[in-house]
Amino acid sequence: MPASSNRAKMPQPASPAAWAATATSATAPSPSSAPVSAAGPARPAASGFLASGLGIALFSSAVFGLSGSFAKALLETGWTPGAAVTARLTGAALILAIPAIPALRGRWHQLRDNWVTIVLFGLIGVAACQLFYFNAVARLSVGVALLLEYLAPVLIVLWMWAASRKRPRPLTIAGTLLSLGGLVLVLDLTGAVKIDFVGVLWGIAAAVCLAIYFFITAKENDTLPPIVLASGGLMVGAAIMWLAAATGLLPMAFSTADTKLGPWAMPWWVSLGGLVVLATVLAYVSGIMAARALGSKVASFVSLTEVLFAVLWAWLLLGELPGAIQLLGGMLIVGGVVLVRLDELKGLEPRTGPGTPSPLNHVNAVEPVP
């Protein structure tokens, strides 16, 4: 669909198959970056290229997983979630503007043609998603908060089921039930330590925003470079946060007290710098590189390791570790998401025959910052 159609109407919800194609990491491979045929002498080069892409994808998941730990270190010294999100978005937007501006040279009309996508991405996929996630992190462990946000694919399946009245395939139903069972274990309703249900609601709200984001970016659009969408969305998100703070709608409190990371006491700007540079800028750039090397489908599977990295970082830097029953629930949630994605990838397998359309690859899909 032409990019100009974004000016006429809101992006329409995509199918769960479109979600699988646009999920988590940044872009689908462009024609110029498509893997070389595995036949003949090109095989060693293709294998090396794939190995390099996997390494970059794991690095992207690792640095994305740092966001909850850095944010919680700031929150524990008196920062509000709104202040942490605003500082993160502002810093990352300024840094990513450096490569985004040259990418738009001579093509500034792309901003006008895609302003609806950029604004919605900034409002929902960036500002609201991060704010809700950080509010969840303030009340829950980092691992539990992120697992709640990763229920987004299950919410998409349930929404599409209700909207279309068409029952999903058995593998998708199995994955959904597995994830919902995992959610019950993550909440640990019968455990000795009572979980904060306000934090749970914030985590589910973040999952809703993530699901809406996937619907927004599921529109096929090859006119907007991913770095421009990322930078533009971060700028919109930062502007919205500053406006909400100026009008008194969003509590904003900062602190210059030292933060605690592992056994070390760090200046506040170290945690903020890690949140901006490592968990946002490097995470975005490496995610884009990984998806161009692997394709969005493979990269989306690798990105599931973000949950494991987030739990590991929270354990090392904050001394947080979910209980055994919650870890089991987390494994069920991730396993359910894997089943849903496997089912969607089966549905996206190209059919043979003249005139058969190939699956869509969405080159402008960018992962919302968790």
XYZ file of C-alpha atoms in Angstrom:
370
model
C 0.000 0.000 0.000
C 1.422 3.431 -0.866
C 2.884 5.392 1.997
C 0.626 8.334 1.146
C -2.335 6.316 2.385
C -1.105 6.997 5.918
C -2.315 10.557 5.505
C -5.838 9.453 4.771
C -6.559 6.980 7.532
C -5.141 5.232 10.560
C -3.175 2.023 9.932
C -5.531 -0.928 10.045
C -4.917 -3.961 12.290
C -2.805 -6.629 10.709
C -3.163 -10.348 11.085
C -1.076 -12.324 13.580
C 0.983 -13.384 10.568
C 1.902 -9.757 9.998
C 2.876 -9.528 13.665
C 5.298 -12.402 13.238
C 6.880 -10.647 10.270
C 7.259 -7.347 12.128
C 7.890 -8.556 15.649
C 10.667 -7.264 17.807
C 13.789 -6.493 15.845
C 14.121 -3.630 13.535
C 13.769 -4.382 9.828
C 13.337 -7.024 7.216
C 16.242 -7.534 4.857
C 16.387 -5.182 1.927
C 17.020 -6.595 -1.541
C 20.578 -5.341 -1.408
C 21.213 -7.197 1.854
C 19.482 -10.462 0.995
C 21.543 -13.578 1.741
C 23.563 -14.993 -1.113
C 22.399 -18.301 -2.497
C 23.677 -21.222 -0.487
C 24.529 -23.162 -3.615
C 28.068 -23.594 -4.853
C 31.053 -21.562 -3.672
C 28.907 -18.904 -1.967
C 28.071 -21.224 0.956
C 31.010 -20.332 3.267
C 30.335 -16.601 2.889
C 26.641 -17.110 3.606
C 27.413 -19.162 6.714
C 29.796 -16.513 8.007
C 27.259 -13.791 7.357
C 24.571 -15.711 9.263
C 26.901 -16.314 12.204
C 27.750 -12.621 12.349
C 24.063 -11.697 12.304
C 23.286 -14.066 15.177
C 26.047 -12.510 17.257
C 24.701 -9.006 16.630
C 21.144 -10.132 17.418
C 22.253 -11.609 20.760
C 24.136 -8.403 21.551
C 20.994 -6.401 20.783
C 18.918 -8.549 23.138
C 21.565 -8.258 25.847
C 21.670 -4.455 25.784
C 17.886 -4.152 25.455
C 17.637 -6.314 28.569
C 19.644 -3.738 30.532
C 16.886 -1.124 30.401
C 14.913 -2.420 33.368
C 17.984 -2.647 35.632
C 19.272 0.836 34.797
C 15.793 2.306 35.169
C 15.157 0.640 38.528
C 18.521 1.864 39.840
C 17.335 5.423 39.098
C 13.820 4.845 40.451
C 15.197 3.621 43.768
C 17.005 6.959 44.308
C 13.871 9.067 43.842
C 13.425 9.362 40.083
C 9.837 9.015 38.918
C 9.061 6.680 35.995
C 8.062 9.735 33.926
C 11.412 11.421 34.555
C 13.377 8.282 33.647
C 11.406 7.778 30.425
C 11.673 11.461 29.441
C 15.437 11.568 29.981
C 15.885 8.312 28.091
C 13.837 9.400 25.091
C 15.368 12.856 24.911
C 18.950 11.634 25.028
C 18.399 8.801 22.561
C 16.467 11.026 20.142
C 19.305 13.573 20.025
C 21.912 10.874 19.404
C 19.900 9.023 16.732
C 19.153 12.318 14.953
C 22.829 12.374 13.888
C 22.469 9.453 11.426
C 18.775 10.135 10.708
C 19.258 13.617 9.251
C 21.703 12.481 6.509
C 19.341 9.588 5.712
C 16.622 12.152 4.922
C 18.772 14.373 2.721
C 16.745 15.134 -0.386
C 13.843 13.007 0.915
C 12.261 15.198 3.581
C 8.868 14.517 2.021
C 9.046 11.089 3.679
C 8.287 12.750 7.005
C 5.186 14.381 5.560
C 4.040 11.181 3.870
C 4.474 9.077 7.012
C 3.670 11.504 9.818
C 0.755 9.402 11.125
C 2.954 6.315 11.513
C 5.711 8.332 13.213
C 3.308 10.035 15.643
C 1.532 6.794 16.571
C 4.851 5.006 16.958
C 6.117 7.780 19.237
C 2.909 8.011 21.268
C 2.146 4.309 21.779
C 5.214 2.260 20.874
C 7.672 4.593 22.604
C 6.166 6.940 25.215
C 3.218 4.931 26.563
C 4.900 1.525 26.307
C 8.008 2.671 28.171
C 6.104 4.663 30.781
C 3.853 1.721 31.610
C 6.804 -0.691 31.686
C 8.819 1.559 34.007
C 5.791 1.940 36.281
C 5.617 -1.862 36.400
C 9.368 -2.078 37.139
C 8.878 0.355 40.044
C 6.507 -2.149 41.728
C 7.640 -5.550 40.417
C 10.889 -7.310 39.686
C 12.364 -6.518 36.277
C 11.871 -10.092 35.047
C 8.184 -10.258 36.007
C 7.479 -6.840 34.466
C 9.088 -7.841 31.176
C 7.309 -11.201 31.087
C 3.984 -9.397 31.464
C 4.884 -7.123 28.543
C 5.772 -10.158 26.445
C 2.133 -11.274 26.625
C 1.553 -8.907 23.671
C 1.438 -11.713 21.038
C -1.144 -13.567 23.118
C -3.273 -10.413 23.295
C -2.999 -10.087 19.512
C -4.220 -13.656 19.019
C -7.160 -13.116 21.391
C -8.091 -9.820 19.725
C -7.963 -11.269 16.217
C -10.011 -14.240 17.362
C -12.702 -11.971 18.828
C -12.664 -9.536 15.902
C -12.764 -12.091 13.087
C -14.726 -14.821 14.916
C -12.364 -17.218 13.156
C -10.706 -19.780 15.386
C -6.889 -19.764 15.237
C -4.978 -22.860 14.193
C -4.328 -25.520 16.883
C -0.664 -24.572 17.370
C -1.602 -20.938 18.021
C -4.310 -21.994 20.499
C -1.792 -24.243 22.283
C 0.743 -21.416 22.488
C -1.877 -19.007 23.824
C -3.040 -21.427 26.522
C 0.575 -22.189 27.457
C 1.345 -18.479 27.876
C -1.799 -17.862 29.910
C -0.864 -20.783 32.164
C 2.593 -19.278 32.511
C 1.015 -15.950 33.498
C -0.803 -17.650 36.387
C 2.512 -19.071 37.624
C 4.320 -15.742 37.193
C 1.693 -14.032 39.360
C 2.220 -16.794 41.962
C -1.197 -16.166 43.492
C -0.698 -18.706 46.275
C 2.879 -17.738 47.110
C 4.040 -16.369 50.445
C 5.159 -13.091 48.853
C 2.128 -11.186 47.603
C 2.612 -9.596 44.206
C 1.702 -5.942 43.611
C -1.412 -6.038 41.424
C -1.097 -2.357 40.513
C 2.288 -3.262 39.064
C 0.664 -6.187 37.249
C -1.869 -3.817 35.700
C 0.965 -1.542 34.539
C 2.727 -4.534 32.982
C -0.431 -5.640 31.164
C -0.960 -2.044 29.982
C 2.568 -2.155 28.521
C 1.641 -5.407 26.744
C -1.472 -3.741 25.280
C 0.664 -0.852 23.983
C 3.131 -3.313 22.482
C 0.306 -5.179 20.745
C -1.108 -1.917 19.353
C 2.363 -0.974 18.179
C 2.622 -4.169 16.128
C -0.691 -3.375 14.465
C 0.566 0.116 13.636
C 3.845 -0.997 12.069
C 2.365 -3.976 10.218
C 1.588 -1.697 7.268
C 3.900 -2.408 4.366
C 5.968 0.724 3.777
C 9.305 0.873 2.025
C 9.569 4.681 1.922
C 10.677 5.350 5.505
C 14.198 4.329 6.599
C 14.093 2.468 9.924
C 16.613 4.832 11.550
C 14.295 7.733 10.662
C 11.277 5.994 12.178
C 13.268 5.231 15.325
C 14.618 8.758 15.686
C 11.300 10.396 14.770
C 9.355 8.183 17.165
C 11.771 8.940 19.994
C 11.474 12.684 19.323
C 7.678 12.514 19.316
C 7.720 10.442 22.492
C 10.076 12.878 24.232
C 7.960 15.869 23.182
C 4.802 14.192 24.525
C 6.483 13.430 27.847
C 7.775 17.005 28.262
C 4.327 18.385 27.383
C 2.643 16.087 29.911
C 5.140 17.190 32.570
C 4.668 20.891 31.761
C 0.892 20.604 32.127
C 1.178 18.760 35.446
C -0.295 15.512 34.092
C 2.931 13.574 34.649
C 4.846 13.673 37.956
C 8.466 14.529 37.241
C 11.176 14.152 39.883
C 14.915 13.731 39.393
C 17.687 12.888 41.837
C 21.453 13.304 41.818
C 22.002 10.636 44.493
C 24.336 7.758 43.673
C 22.739 4.655 42.196
C 23.478 1.086 43.244
C 24.549 -1.349 40.535
C 25.732 -4.649 41.893
C 28.315 -4.052 44.630
C 29.170 -0.598 43.274
C 27.768 2.848 44.034
C 27.660 4.783 40.762
C 26.930 8.447 39.994
C 23.384 8.920 38.707
C 24.641 9.875 35.252
C 26.285 6.451 34.826
C 22.932 4.682 35.131
C 21.242 7.282 32.936
C 24.039 7.048 30.351
C 23.702 3.263 30.292
C 19.945 3.583 29.852
C 20.339 6.012 26.939
C 23.471 4.785 25.141
C 23.475 1.036 25.799
C 19.812 0.113 26.311
C 18.426 2.466 23.667
C 20.857 3.742 21.030
C 23.107 0.684 20.709
C 20.096 -1.610 21.157
C 18.273 0.046 18.251
C 21.264 0.196 15.915
C 22.332 -3.398 16.585
C 18.726 -4.559 16.236
C 18.537 -2.947 12.796
C 21.830 -4.555 11.773
C 20.735 -7.971 13.053
C 17.402 -7.927 11.250
C 19.051 -6.868 7.991
C 21.476 -9.773 8.328
C 19.018 -12.437 9.504
C 15.625 -11.213 8.336
C 12.930 -10.068 10.732
C 11.569 -13.614 11.264
C 14.798 -15.185 12.520
C 15.734 -12.032 14.432
C 12.349 -12.050 16.173
C 13.077 -15.513 17.567
C 16.524 -14.485 18.785
C 15.000 -11.420 20.457
C 13.146 -13.719 22.880
C 16.483 -14.057 24.672
C 15.900 -10.494 25.905
C 13.776 -11.928 28.725
C 16.634 -14.183 29.826
C 19.146 -11.340 29.618
C 16.828 -9.030 31.586
C 16.503 -11.586 34.386
C 20.274 -12.156 34.384
C 21.087 -8.420 34.503
C 18.531 -7.838 37.271
C 20.141 -10.640 39.282
C 23.688 -9.332 38.784
C 22.982 -5.591 39.121
C 19.988 -5.464 41.474
C 20.070 -8.761 43.327
C 16.602 -9.580 41.952
C 15.681 -13.082 40.939
C 12.106 -14.310 40.438
C 11.071 -17.311 42.502
C 11.259 -20.823 41.088
C 7.534 -20.904 40.323
C 7.804 -17.538 38.517
C 10.789 -18.722 36.481
C 8.766 -21.766 35.444
C 5.898 -19.489 34.481
C 8.291 -17.346 32.472
C 9.494 -20.404 30.583
C 5.875 -21.273 29.755
C 5.177 -17.730 28.519
C 8.242 -17.748 26.276
C 7.393 -21.268 25.088
C 3.862 -20.157 24.238
C 5.171 -17.193 22.252
C 7.510 -19.534 20.361
C 4.567 -21.783 19.415
C 2.539 -18.799 18.200
C 5.443 -17.573 16.105
C 6.119 -21.014 14.669
C 2.484 -21.240 13.620
C 2.624 -17.786 12.036
C 5.810 -18.618 10.160
C 4.132 -21.750 8.803
C 1.323 -19.530 7.558
C 3.873 -17.229 5.910
C 5.657 -19.979 3.969
C 5.523 -19.077 0.280
C 3.167 -21.124 -1.828
C 4.212 -22.281 -5.242
C 2.372 -21.475 -8.403
C 2.017 -18.565 -10.803
C 0.593 -15.393 -9.356
C 1.046 -16.479 -5.732
C 1.958 -13.478 -3.611
C 5.015 -13.777 -1.412
C 4.912 -13.002 2.291
C 5.317 -9.372 3.207
C 8.552 -8.138 4.680
C 8.103 -4.829 6.457
C 11.254 -2.807 6.085
C 10.190 -0.040 8.454
C 9.404 -2.189 11.468
C 11.302 -1.051 14.531
C 11.187 -2.656 17.929
C 9.602 -0.496 20.607
C 11.962 0.163 23.446
C 10.997 -2.032 26.409
